[in-house]
CSV table of C-alpha atoms and ligand atoms in Angstrom, one decimal:
chain,number,residue,atom,x,y,z
A,1,MET,CA,-97.9,-24.0,52.9
A,2,SER,CA,-97.8,-26.8,55.5
A,3,ASP,CA,-98.4,-26.5,59.0
A,4,LYS,CA,-95.0,-28.0,59.8
A,5,LYS,CA,-92.3,-25.7,60.3
A,6,ALA,CA,-88.1,-25.9,60.5
A,7,THR,CA,-85.6,-24.1,62.5
A,8,LEU,CA,-82.7,-23.0,61.5
A,9,THR,CA,-80.1,-22.0,64.4
A,10,TYR,CA,-76.7,-20.1,63.0
A,11,ASP,CA,-74.6,-17.9,65.0
A,12,GLY,CA,-76.8,-17.9,67.7
A,13,LYS,CA,-80.1,-16.7,65.9
A,14,THR,CA,-83.1,-19.3,65.6
A,15,ILE,CA,-85.4,-18.7,62.8
A,16,GLU,CA,-88.6,-20.8,61.0
A,17,LEU,CA,-88.7,-21.6,58.1
A,18,ASP,CA,-92.0,-22.6,56.4
A,19,SER,CA,-92.4,-26.0,54.2
A,20,LEU,CA,-94.7,-26.9,51.9
A,21,THR,CA,-96.0,-30.0,50.8
A,22,GLY,CA,-97.3,-30.8,47.1
A,23,THR,CA,-100.3,-32.7,45.7
A,24,GLU,CA,-97.9,-35.9,46.0
A,25,ASN,CA,-96.6,-35.5,49.3
A,26,GLU,CA,-92.9,-34.0,48.2
A,27,THR,CA,-92.0,-31.3,50.5
A,28,GLY,CA,-89.5,-28.7,50.6
A,29,LEU,CA,-88.5,-25.5,52.7
A,30,ASP,CA,-89.5,-22.1,51.7
A,31,ILE,CA,-86.2,-20.0,52.1
A,32,THR,CA,-87.3,-16.8,50.3
A,33,LYS,CA,-86.7,-15.0,53.1
A,34,LEU,CA,-83.7,-16.2,54.5
A,35,ARG,CA,-81.4,-13.9,53.6
A,36,ALA,CA,-83.6,-11.1,54.2
A,37,GLU,CA,-83.6,-12.6,57.7
A,38,THR,CA,-80.2,-14.1,58.4
A,39,GLY,CA,-78.0,-12.9,55.7
A,40,LEU,CA,-77.4,-16.2,54.4
A,41,ILE,CA,-77.9,-17.6,51.1
A,42,THR,CA,-78.2,-21.7,50.7
A,43,LEU,CA,-75.4,-23.2,47.9
A,44,ASP,CA,-76.6,-25.8,45.7
A,45,PRO,CA,-74.5,-26.2,42.5
A,46,ALA,CA,-76.0,-27.9,39.8
A,47,TYR,CA,-79.4,-27.3,42.0
A,48,GLY,CA,-79.6,-31.0,42.9
A,49,ASN,CA,-81.7,-29.8,46.2
A,50,THR,CA,-83.3,-26.4,44.8
A,51,GLY,CA,-87.2,-26.1,43.8
A,52,SER,CA,-86.8,-23.2,41.5
A,53,CYS,CA,-90.7,-23.0,41.5
A,54,THR,CA,-94.1,-24.5,42.0
A,55,SER,CA,-95.5,-26.3,39.0
A,56,ASP,CA,-98.8,-27.9,37.8
A,57,ILE,CA,-97.6,-29.4,34.6
A,58,THR,CA,-95.4,-32.7,35.3
A,59,PHE,CA,-94.8,-34.9,38.4
A,60,ILE,CA,-92.0,-37.0,38.3
A,61,ASP,CA,-91.4,-39.8,40.9
A,62,GLY,CA,-87.6,-41.2,40.0
A,63,GLY,CA,-87.7,-43.8,43.1
A,64,LYS,CA,-90.5,-45.3,41.5
A,65,GLY,CA,-90.3,-44.9,37.9
A,66,ILE,CA,-93.3,-42.4,37.4
A,67,LEU,CA,-94.1,-39.7,35.0
A,68,ARG,CA,-97.2,-38.0,34.9
A,69,TYR,CA,-98.5,-34.6,32.3
A,70,ARG,CA,-101.1,-33.0,34.7
A,71,GLY,CA,-102.2,-36.2,36.1
A,72,TYR,CA,-102.5,-38.6,33.2
A,73,ALA,CA,-99.6,-41.1,33.4
A,74,ILE,CA,-97.0,-41.2,30.6
A,75,GLU,CA,-98.2,-45.0,29.6
A,76,GLU,CA,-101.2,-44.2,29.4
A,77,LEU,CA,-101.3,-40.9,27.0
A,78,CYS,CA,-98.6,-43.1,24.9
A,79,GLU,CA,-101.5,-45.6,24.3
A,80,LYS,CA,-104.4,-43.1,23.9
A,81,SER,CA,-103.7,-39.9,23.1
A,82,ASP,CA,-102.0,-38.4,20.1
A,83,PHE,CA,-99.4,-35.7,20.2
A,84,LEU,CA,-101.3,-32.5,19.5
A,85,GLU,CA,-103.7,-33.9,22.0
A,86,THR,CA,-100.9,-34.3,25.0
A,87,ALA,CA,-99.1,-30.8,23.7
A,88,PHE,CA,-102.5,-29.2,24.6
A,89,LEU,CA,-103.1,-31.1,28.1
A,90,VAL,CA,-99.6,-29.6,28.9
A,91,LEU,CA,-100.4,-26.7,27.8
A,92,TYR,CA,-103.6,-26.3,29.1
A,93,GLY,CA,-104.0,-28.3,32.0
A,94,HIS,CA,-107.1,-30.6,30.9
A,95,LEU,CA,-107.6,-32.9,27.9
A,96,PRO,CA,-109.3,-31.1,25.3
A,97,ASN,CA,-113.0,-31.2,24.1
A,98,SER,CA,-113.9,-32.1,20.5
A,99,GLU,CA,-113.9,-28.6,19.7
A,100,GLU,CA,-111.1,-27.2,21.6
A,101,LYS,CA,-108.9,-30.2,20.0
A,102,GLU,CA,-110.1,-28.9,16.6
A,103,THR,CA,-109.4,-25.4,17.2
A,104,PHE,CA,-105.9,-26.3,18.4
A,105,LYS,CA,-105.1,-28.6,15.5
A,106,THR,CA,-106.3,-25.8,13.0
A,107,GLY,CA,-104.6,-23.4,15.1
A,108,VAL,CA,-101.2,-25.1,14.1
A,109,ASN,CA,-102.3,-26.1,10.4
A,110,ASP,CA,-103.0,-22.5,9.8
A,111,ALA,CA,-99.9,-21.3,11.3
A,112,ALA,CA,-98.0,-23.4,8.8
A,113,GLY,CA,-96.1,-22.0,5.8
A,114,MET,CA,-92.5,-20.4,6.7
A,115,PRO,CA,-91.8,-16.9,5.4
A,116,SER,CA,-90.6,-17.2,2.0
A,117,ASP,CA,-87.4,-15.1,2.9
A,118,ILE,CA,-86.4,-18.2,5.3
A,119,ILE,CA,-85.5,-20.0,2.8
A,120,GLY,CA,-82.7,-17.6,2.5
A,121,HIS,CA,-81.3,-18.3,5.7
A,122,LEU,CA,-81.6,-22.2,5.1
A,123,ASN,CA,-79.6,-21.7,2.2
A,124,ALA,CA,-77.0,-19.4,4.3
A,125,PHE,CA,-76.1,-22.0,6.6
A,126,PRO,CA,-72.8,-24.6,5.9
A,127,LYS,CA,-74.3,-27.8,4.3
A,128,ASP,CA,-72.7,-29.5,7.2
A,129,ALA,CA,-74.0,-27.0,10.1
A,130,PRO,CA,-75.1,-29.0,13.3
A,131,PRO,CA,-78.7,-28.9,13.1
A,132,MET,CA,-79.3,-28.0,16.5
A,133,ALA,CA,-77.2,-25.1,15.7
A,134,THR,CA,-79.5,-24.1,13.0
A,135,LEU,CA,-82.5,-24.8,14.2
A,136,SER,CA,-81.8,-22.9,17.6
A,137,SER,CA,-81.0,-20.0,15.1
A,138,LEU,CA,-84.0,-19.9,13.0
A,139,ILE,CA,-86.1,-20.0,16.0
A,140,SER,CA,-84.8,-16.9,17.0
A,141,VAL,CA,-85.2,-15.9,12.9
A,142,LEU,CA,-89.0,-16.7,13.8
A,143,ALA,CA,-89.1,-13.4,16.2
A,144,ALA,CA,-87.8,-11.3,13.4
A,145,HIS,CA,-90.3,-12.2,11.2
A,146,ASN,CA,-92.8,-11.8,13.8
A,147,THR,CA,-92.5,-8.7,15.7
A,148,ASP,CA,-95.9,-8.1,16.8
A,149,ASP,CA,-95.9,-11.2,18.7
A,150,LEU,CA,-92.6,-10.4,21.2
A,151,GLY,CA,-94.8,-9.4,24.0
A,152,VAL,CA,-95.1,-11.5,27.1
A,153,ALA,CA,-98.8,-13.0,26.9
A,154,TYR,CA,-100.1,-16.7,28.3
A,155,GLU,CA,-103.6,-16.5,27.1
A,156,GLY,CA,-105.7,-15.1,24.1
A,157,GLU,CA,-104.3,-14.5,20.6
A,158,SER,CA,-101.2,-12.7,21.9
A,159,PHE,CA,-100.1,-16.2,23.3
A,160,THR,CA,-101.6,-18.4,20.9
A,161,LYS,CA,-100.1,-16.5,17.7
A,162,PRO,CA,-96.4,-17.6,18.7
A,163,LEU,CA,-97.5,-20.7,20.0
A,164,TYR,CA,-98.9,-22.1,17.0
A,165,THR,CA,-96.0,-20.6,14.6
A,166,ILE,CA,-93.4,-22.2,16.3
A,167,MET,CA,-95.0,-25.4,16.5
A,168,ALA,CA,-96.3,-25.5,12.9
A,169,GLN,CA,-93.0,-23.9,11.4
A,170,VAL,CA,-90.4,-25.8,14.3
A,171,LEU,CA,-91.2,-28.7,11.8
A,172,GLU,CA,-90.7,-26.8,8.3
A,173,LEU,CA,-87.2,-25.5,9.4
A,174,ALA,CA,-85.9,-28.4,10.4
A,175,ALA,CA,-87.1,-30.6,7.9
A,176,GLY,CA,-86.5,-27.9,5.1
A,177,GLN,CA,-82.9,-27.5,6.4
A,178,TYR,CA,-82.3,-31.2,6.0
A,179,ARG,CA,-83.3,-31.0,2.5
A,180,VAL,CA,-81.4,-27.9,1.7
A,181,ASN,CA,-78.6,-29.3,3.0
A,182,ILE,CA,-79.1,-32.3,0.6
A,183,GLY,CA,-79.4,-30.1,-2.3
A,184,LYS,CA,-83.5,-30.5,-2.2
A,185,THR,CA,-86.3,-28.3,-2.2
A,186,PRO,CA,-88.3,-27.8,0.9
A,187,ASN,CA,-91.7,-29.4,1.0
A,188,THR,CA,-94.9,-28.0,1.8
A,189,TYR,CA,-97.0,-28.7,5.0
A,190,ASN,CA,-99.9,-30.7,4.4
A,191,PRO,CA,-102.9,-30.2,7.2
A,192,GLU,CA,-104.6,-33.0,5.8
A,193,LEU,CA,-101.5,-35.1,8.0
A,194,SER,CA,-101.1,-35.6,11.5
A,195,TYR,CA,-98.4,-33.7,13.1
A,196,ALA,CA,-96.2,-36.7,13.2
A,197,ALA,CA,-96.6,-37.6,9.8
A,198,ASN,CA,-96.2,-33.8,8.3
A,199,PHE,CA,-92.9,-34.3,9.8
A,200,MET,CA,-92.1,-37.4,8.0
A,201,HIS,CA,-93.7,-35.9,5.1
A,202,LEU,CA,-91.6,-32.9,5.2
A,203,MET,CA,-88.6,-34.7,5.5
A,204,PHE,CA,-89.0,-37.6,2.7
A,205,SER,CA,-91.6,-36.6,0.1
A,206,GLU,CA,-90.4,-36.1,-3.4
A,207,PRO,CA,-91.7,-33.6,-6.0
A,208,GLY,CA,-94.8,-36.0,-7.6
A,209,GLN,CA,-93.8,-38.7,-5.0
A,210,PRO,CA,-95.7,-38.1,-1.7
A,211,TYR,CA,-93.9,-40.2,1.3
A,212,GLU,CA,-96.2,-43.0,1.9
A,213,VAL,CA,-96.7,-42.7,6.1
A,214,LEU,CA,-97.3,-46.0,7.2
A,215,PRO,CA,-99.3,-46.7,10.4
A,216,ALA,CA,-96.5,-48.4,12.2
A,217,VAL,CA,-94.3,-45.2,11.6
A,218,GLU,CA,-96.7,-42.7,12.1
A,219,LYS,CA,-97.4,-44.1,15.4
A,220,ALA,CA,-93.8,-44.5,16.6
A,221,MET,CA,-93.0,-40.7,15.7
A,222,ASP,CA,-96.2,-39.6,17.5
A,223,LEU,CA,-95.2,-41.8,20.9
A,224,PHE,CA,-91.6,-40.6,20.5
A,225,LEU,CA,-92.8,-36.9,20.4
A,226,ILE,CA,-95.8,-37.7,23.5
A,227,LEU,CA,-92.7,-39.8,25.1
A,228,HIS,CA,-91.0,-36.1,25.4
A,229,ALA,CA,-93.5,-33.7,25.5
A,230,ASP,CA,-92.6,-32.3,29.2
A,231,HIS,CA,-90.1,-33.5,31.7
A,232,GLU,CA,-90.3,-30.6,34.7
A,233,GLN,CA,-87.4,-28.6,35.6
A,234,ASN,CA,-84.5,-30.1,33.6
A,235,CYS,CA,-81.7,-28.3,32.1
A,236,SER,CA,-83.5,-26.9,29.2
A,237,THR,CA,-86.9,-26.2,30.9
A,238,SER,CA,-84.9,-24.3,33.2
A,239,THR,CA,-83.4,-22.4,30.7
A,240,VAL,CA,-86.6,-21.4,29.2
A,241,ARG,CA,-87.9,-20.1,32.2
A,242,ILE,CA,-85.0,-18.3,33.4
A,243,VAL,CA,-84.9,-16.7,30.0
A,244,GLY,CA,-89.0,-16.0,30.0
A,245,SER,CA,-88.3,-14.4,33.3
A,246,SER,CA,-86.4,-11.4,32.0
A,247,GLN,CA,-89.6,-10.9,29.7
A,248,SER,CA,-87.7,-12.2,26.8
A,249,ASN,CA,-90.3,-12.9,24.0
A,250,LEU,CA,-91.3,-16.7,23.3
A,251,PHE,CA,-89.1,-17.2,20.4
A,252,SER,CA,-85.7,-16.6,22.1
A,253,SER,CA,-86.7,-18.4,25.2
A,254,VAL,CA,-87.4,-21.8,23.0
A,255,SER,CA,-84.4,-21.0,21.3
A,256,ALA,CA,-82.3,-20.8,24.3
A,257,GLY,CA,-84.2,-24.4,25.4
A,258,ILE,CA,-82.9,-25.8,22.1
A,259,GLY,CA,-79.5,-24.4,22.8
A,260,ALA,CA,-79.1,-26.3,26.5
A,261,LEU,CA,-81.2,-29.4,25.2
A,262,TRP,CA,-77.8,-29.8,22.3
A,263,GLY,CA,-75.3,-30.9,25.2
A,264,PRO,CA,-74.3,-34.6,24.8
A,265,LEU,CA,-75.3,-34.9,28.9
A,266,HIS,CA,-79.0,-33.9,28.1
A,267,GLY,CA,-80.9,-34.3,24.8
A,268,GLY,CA,-77.5,-35.0,23.2
A,269,ALA,CA,-77.3,-37.9,24.5
A,270,ASN,CA,-79.4,-39.6,21.7
A,271,CYS,CA,-77.1,-38.8,19.0
A,272,GLU,CA,-74.2,-40.6,21.2
A,273,VAL,CA,-76.1,-43.6,22.2
A,274,ILE,CA,-75.8,-44.3,18.5
A,275,LYS,CA,-72.4,-43.4,17.7
A,276,MET,CA,-71.4,-45.6,21.1
A,277,LEU,CA,-73.9,-48.6,19.6
A,278,ASN,CA,-72.1,-48.0,16.0
A,279,SER,CA,-68.8,-47.9,17.5
A,280,ILE,CA,-69.3,-51.0,19.4
A,281,TYR,CA,-70.3,-52.7,16.5
A,282,ASN,CA,-68.0,-51.4,13.6
A,283,ASP,CA,-64.8,-52.1,15.8
A,284,GLY,CA,-65.9,-55.5,16.8
A,285,ILE,CA,-65.6,-54.7,20.6
A,286,ALA,CA,-67.2,-56.8,22.9
A,287,PRO,CA,-69.9,-55.4,25.0
A,288,SER,CA,-68.2,-56.7,28.1
A,289,ASP,CA,-65.2,-54.8,27.1
A,290,PHE,CA,-67.2,-51.4,26.7
A,291,VAL,CA,-68.9,-51.8,30.1
A,292,ALA,CA,-65.8,-52.2,31.6
A,293,LYS,CA,-64.1,-48.8,30.3
A,294,ALA,CA,-67.3,-47.1,31.4
A,295,LYS,CA,-66.6,-48.1,34.8
A,296,ASP,CA,-62.9,-47.1,34.8
A,297,LYS,CA,-63.1,-43.2,35.4
A,298,SER,CA,-59.8,-42.7,34.0
A,299,THR,CA,-61.1,-43.8,30.2
A,300,GLY,CA,-63.5,-40.6,30.4
A,301,VAL,CA,-66.1,-43.2,28.8
A,302,LYS,CA,-69.6,-43.3,29.9
A,303,LEU,CA,-72.3,-45.8,29.0
A,304,MET,CA,-74.0,-43.2,27.3
A,305,GLY,CA,-78.2,-43.4,27.8
A,306,PHE,CA,-77.8,-44.6,31.2
A,307,GLY,CA,-78.2,-42.8,34.6
A,308,HIS,CA,-80.3,-39.8,35.0
A,309,ARG,CA,-80.5,-37.0,38.2
A,310,VAL,CA,-84.0,-37.6,38.7
A,311,TYR,CA,-85.1,-41.8,38.2
A,312,LYS,CA,-83.2,-43.7,40.3
A,313,ASN,CA,-85.2,-47.2,39.8
A,314,PHE,CA,-86.2,-47.0,36.0
A,315,ASP,CA,-87.0,-44.4,33.5
A,316,PRO,CA,-90.6,-45.1,32.3
A,317,ARG,CA,-90.0,-43.3,29.0
A,318,ALA,CA,-87.2,-46.1,28.2
A,319,LYS,CA,-89.7,-48.8,28.8
A,320,VAL,CA,-92.3,-47.6,26.7
A,321,LEU,CA,-89.7,-47.2,24.1
A,322,LYS,CA,-87.8,-50.3,24.3
A,323,VAL,CA,-91.2,-52.2,23.6
A,324,GLN,CA,-91.8,-49.6,20.7
A,325,VAL,CA,-88.4,-50.1,19.4
A,326,ASP,CA,-89.1,-54.1,19.0
A,327,ASN,CA,-92.3,-53.7,17.3
A,328,VAL,CA,-91.3,-50.9,14.3
A,329,LEU,CA,-88.1,-53.0,13.8
A,330,GLU,CA,-90.6,-56.1,13.6
A,331,ALA,CA,-93.2,-54.1,11.4
A,332,LEU,CA,-90.6,-52.5,8.8
A,333,ASN,CA,-88.9,-55.8,8.8
A,334,ILE,CA,-85.8,-54.6,9.9
A,335,ASP,CA,-83.2,-56.8,12.0
A,336,ASP,CA,-80.7,-53.8,13.3
A,337,PRO,CA,-77.7,-55.5,15.1
A,338,LEU,CA,-77.8,-52.2,17.5
A,339,MET,CA,-80.6,-53.4,19.3
A,340,GLY,CA,-79.1,-56.9,20.4
A,341,ILE,CA,-75.7,-54.7,21.4
A,342,ALA,CA,-78.4,-52.3,23.3
A,343,LYS,CA,-79.9,-55.3,25.3
A,344,GLU,CA,-76.9,-57.1,25.9
A,345,LEU,CA,-75.3,-53.5,27.1
A,346,GLU,CA,-78.6,-53.1,29.6
A,347,GLU,CA,-78.6,-56.7,30.8
A,348,MET,CA,-74.8,-56.5,31.8
A,349,ALA,CA,-75.2,-53.0,33.3
A,350,ARG,CA,-78.1,-54.2,35.4
A,351,SER,CA,-76.3,-56.8,37.0
A,352,ASP,CA,-72.9,-55.2,37.6
A,353,SER,CA,-72.5,-53.6,40.7
A,354,TYR,CA,-71.4,-50.6,39.5
A,355,PHE,CA,-74.2,-49.4,38.3
A,356,VAL,CA,-76.7,-51.1,40.6
A,357,ASP,CA,-75.3,-49.3,43.1
A,358,ARG,CA,-75.3,-45.7,41.4
A,359,ASN,CA,-79.0,-46.7,40.5
A,360,LEU,CA,-77.7,-46.2,36.9
A,361,TYR,CA,-80.6,-47.3,34.5
A,362,PRO,CA,-81.5,-46.7,31.1
A,363,ASN,CA,-82.8,-43.3,30.1
A,364,VAL,CA,-84.9,-42.0,27.2
A,365,ASP,CA,-82.4,-42.0,25.1
A,366,PHE,CA,-80.8,-45.4,25.4
A,367,TYR,CA,-83.3,-46.8,23.1
A,368,SER,CA,-84.8,-43.7,21.0
A,369,GLY,CA,-81.8,-43.6,18.8
A,370,ILE,CA,-82.8,-47.0,17.4
A,371,LEU,CA,-86.4,-45.9,17.0
A,372,LEU,CA,-85.3,-43.1,14.8
A,373,LYS,CA,-82.8,-44.8,13.0
A,374,ALA,CA,-84.9,-47.1,11.9
A,375,LEU,CA,-87.3,-44.3,10.7
A,376,ASN,CA,-84.6,-43.2,8.4
A,377,ILE,CA,-83.6,-40.0,10.4
A,378,PRO,CA,-80.0,-39.3,10.3
A,379,ILE,CA,-78.3,-39.4,13.4
A,380,ASP,CA,-77.3,-35.6,13.8
A,381,MET,CA,-81.1,-34.7,13.5
A,382,PHE,CA,-82.2,-36.9,16.8
A,383,THR,CA,-81.7,-34.0,19.2
A,384,VAL,CA,-84.2,-31.7,17.1
A,385,LEU,CA,-86.6,-34.7,17.1
A,386,PHE,CA,-86.0,-34.3,21.2
A,387,ALA,CA,-86.3,-30.6,20.5
A,388,ILE,CA,-89.7,-30.6,18.7
A,389,GLY,CA,-91.3,-32.8,21.0
A,390,ARG,CA,-90.2,-30.6,24.0
A,391,ILE,CA,-91.7,-27.7,22.5
A,392,PRO,CA,-95.3,-27.7,24.3
A,393,GLY,CA,-93.2,-28.5,27.3
A,394,TRP,CA,-91.1,-25.3,26.8
A,395,ILE,CA,-94.2,-23.2,26.4
A,396,ALA,CA,-96.1,-24.9,29.0
A,397,ASN,CA,-93.3,-23.5,31.7
A,398,TYR,CA,-93.2,-20.1,30.0
A,399,ARG,CA,-96.8,-19.6,30.1
A,400,GLU,CA,-96.8,-20.9,33.6
A,401,LEU,CA,-93.8,-18.8,34.8
A,402,HIS,CA,-95.9,-15.7,33.7
A,403,THR,CA,-99.3,-16.8,34.8
A,404,GLN,CA,-97.9,-17.3,38.6
A,405,GLY,CA,-96.3,-13.8,38.2
A,406,GLN,CA,-92.6,-14.9,38.7
A,407,ARG,CA,-89.8,-12.6,39.3
A,408,ILE,CA,-87.0,-12.5,36.8
A,409,GLY,CA,-84.5,-15.6,37.8
A,410,ARG,CA,-81.6,-14.4,39.6
A,411,PRO,CA,-79.6,-17.1,41.2
A,412,ARG,CA,-76.9,-15.7,44.1
A,413,GLN,CA,-73.0,-16.9,44.6
A,414,ILE,CA,-70.6,-17.5,46.7
A,415,TYR,CA,-67.6,-15.3,45.5
A,416,THR,CA,-64.3,-17.2,46.2
A,417,GLY,CA,-61.7,-14.7,44.1
A,418,SER,CA,-59.4,-12.3,45.3
A,419,ALA,CA,-60.0,-10.0,47.5
A,420,LEU,CA,-59.3,-6.1,46.4
A,421,ARG,CA,-56.0,-5.7,44.8
A,422,ASP,CA,-54.6,-3.0,43.1
A,423,TYR,CA,-54.4,-2.5,39.5
A,424,VAL,CA,-50.5,-3.8,38.1
A,425,ASP,CA,-49.2,-1.8,35.0
A,426,LEU,CA,-48.7,-3.5,32.0
A,427,GLU,CA,-44.8,-3.6,32.6
A,428,ASN,CA,-44.6,-4.6,36.0
A,429,ARG,CA,-46.8,-8.2,35.2
B,1,LIG,N1,-71.5,-44.3,32.8
B,1,LIG,C1,-70.9,-44.5,33.2
B,1,LIG,N2,-70.7,-44.2,34.9
B,1,LIG,C2,-72.0,-43.2,35.3
B,1,LIG,C3,-72.8,-42.7,34.2
B,1,LIG,C4,-72.9,-43.4,32.8
B,1,LIG,N3,-73.7,-43.2,31.7
B,1,LIG,N4,-73.7,-42.0,34.6
B,1,LIG,C5,-73.2,-41.6,35.9
B,1,LIG,N5,-72.2,-42.3,36.1
B,1,LIG,C6,-71.6,-42.3,37.4
B,1,LIG,C7,-70.4,-40.9,37.8
B,1,LIG,O1,-69.5,-41.0,37.3
B,1,LIG,C8,-70.7,-41.0,39.4
B,1,LIG,O2,-70.0,-41.9,40.0
B,1,LIG,P1,-69.4,-41.6,41.2
B,1,LIG,O3,-70.3,-41.4,42.2
B,1,LIG,O4,-68.2,-42.9,41.5
B,1,LIG,O5,-68.1,-40.4,41.2
B,1,LIG,C9,-72.3,-41.8,39.4
B,1,LIG,O6,-72.8,-42.4,38.6
B,1,LIG,C10,-73.6,-40.5,39.5
B,1,LIG,O7,-73.7,-39.8,38.5
B,1,LIG,P2,-73.4,-38.4,38.4
B,1,LIG,O8,-72.8,-38.1,36.9
B,1,LIG,O9,-73.3,-37.7,39.6
B,1,LIG,O10,-75.0,-37.8,38.0
B,1,LIG,P3,-75.8,-37.1,37.6
B,1,LIG,O11,-77.5,-36.8,38.1
B,1,LIG,O12,-74.7,-35.5,37.6
B,1,LIG,O13,-75.9,-37.0,36.3
B,1,LIG,C11,-76.5,-37.6,34.0
B,1,LIG,C12,-76.7,-37.6,35.3
B,1,LIG,C13,-76.0,-36.3,33.2
B,1,LIG,C14,-77.6,-38.0,33.4
B,1,LIG,C15,-75.6,-39.0,34.2
B,1,LIG,O14,-75.8,-40.0,34.3
B,1,LIG,C16,-74.7,-39.2,32.6
B,1,LIG,O15,-73.5,-38.4,32.2
B,1,LIG,N6,-75.6,-39.8,32.1
B,1,LIG,C17,-74.8,-40.0,30.4
B,1,LIG,C18,-75.5,-39.3,29.4
B,1,LIG,C19,-76.6,-39.5,29.3
B,1,LIG,O16,-77.2,-40.4,28.7
B,1,LIG,N7,-77.5,-38.1,29.4
B,1,LIG,C20,-79.1,-38.3,28.9
B,1,LIG,C21,-79.8,-38.1,30.3
B,1,LIG,S1,-81.5,-38.1,29.9
B,1,LIG,C22,-81.8,-36.4,29.2
B,1,LIG,O17,-81.2,-35.8,29.5
B,1,LIG,C23,-83.0,-36.4,28.3
């Protein structure tokens, strides 16, 4: 709490509101007693000005383009860390020592091996089912197979068991579904490989022909996952917190987060960017014409991968990714015309007053699709990769919510419908 207070006068009555200041001096008014003292609520659809919690996990300064997990700059983590280490950091608040790092890795490795019955579930979905639909369902299915792990926990084995299960088996479920859909048998998790390399192996190894994960591919996938590990109270993380606040289990909370991430305005944007770049390329649309269309609201077209609720300068993840995509394309000797189109669109938008005035910059999804495409990931699985990366962040927020002992989440509303009216019989309507 800070010493500074705000006063609010309404209808002749004045009350004092406490304020609180975070580590980086962002300040909020504490309105938790507002309704009890005045009968008022605050109205903030889409929560643009509402802090739903205090959190120690991730700091974003959207004006300066800063993203830090537990105080560590995302750029430094991308350079020096790896995904499992970053996951531990996000979950527990400190970089693991070597013993903690090993225990965490072993925990994830030992939890691999999805229940054999799940193969039946993989086979039951239509072969063209959207992978985000199947992933969300399959994480719920894990609840059905792990009924001893449905309690609320934030420490000890009761927490780590479902945590490790989700982290290991999400790779097997996502890649297994892909392989079943194309008529192949799911591969087995390989504890000798890194988390990122395991995903590539689970996707692309063939019987007697292990997929060779090139160092550039492994690094790119690892970095992609690190960049997505957490992003404070966005749509999907808020969903996870709200579901978790009802004391629902970790599986169902994560499954709900996957549903929220799926939308094209959130994680689904990485697929939409590639679809947009493909159509510009295939239909021979001039990037300038596309930009003009995106500026004209009557078309309903947006420049996908641009804009962000929080970042109003640049998205630091997009900066890292842009460099990484160039590196990967070069290492794999790929000349992807979509990269040229993307750069051209970015250049145009950044010198166009429509985008400049509205602070619209490339977000994380603008370049990530080109990276995943270079790694041979099918387009409709791009958002699945985002979900896999975001799992530590969702689980860290679930854990934090319970360590804070937060009450069940329950926003209020201002009712604007009919006043009381009499029921009308069918024949009189
Ligand atoms: N292309 C064209 N115009 C845009 C775009 C865009 N990509 N994004 C925002 N605008 C315009 C809006 O039409 C609005 O214009 P107006 O002030 O004249 O009405 C203005 O910029 C502000 O945009 P809002 O939609 O109000 O911003 P909001 O914070 O609500 O939405 C969002 C942010 C959803 C990311 C939006 O910018 C968007 O739809 N972008 C494209 C989808 C996308 O890339 N999503 C991924 C986000 S990153 C992530 O979730 C991982």
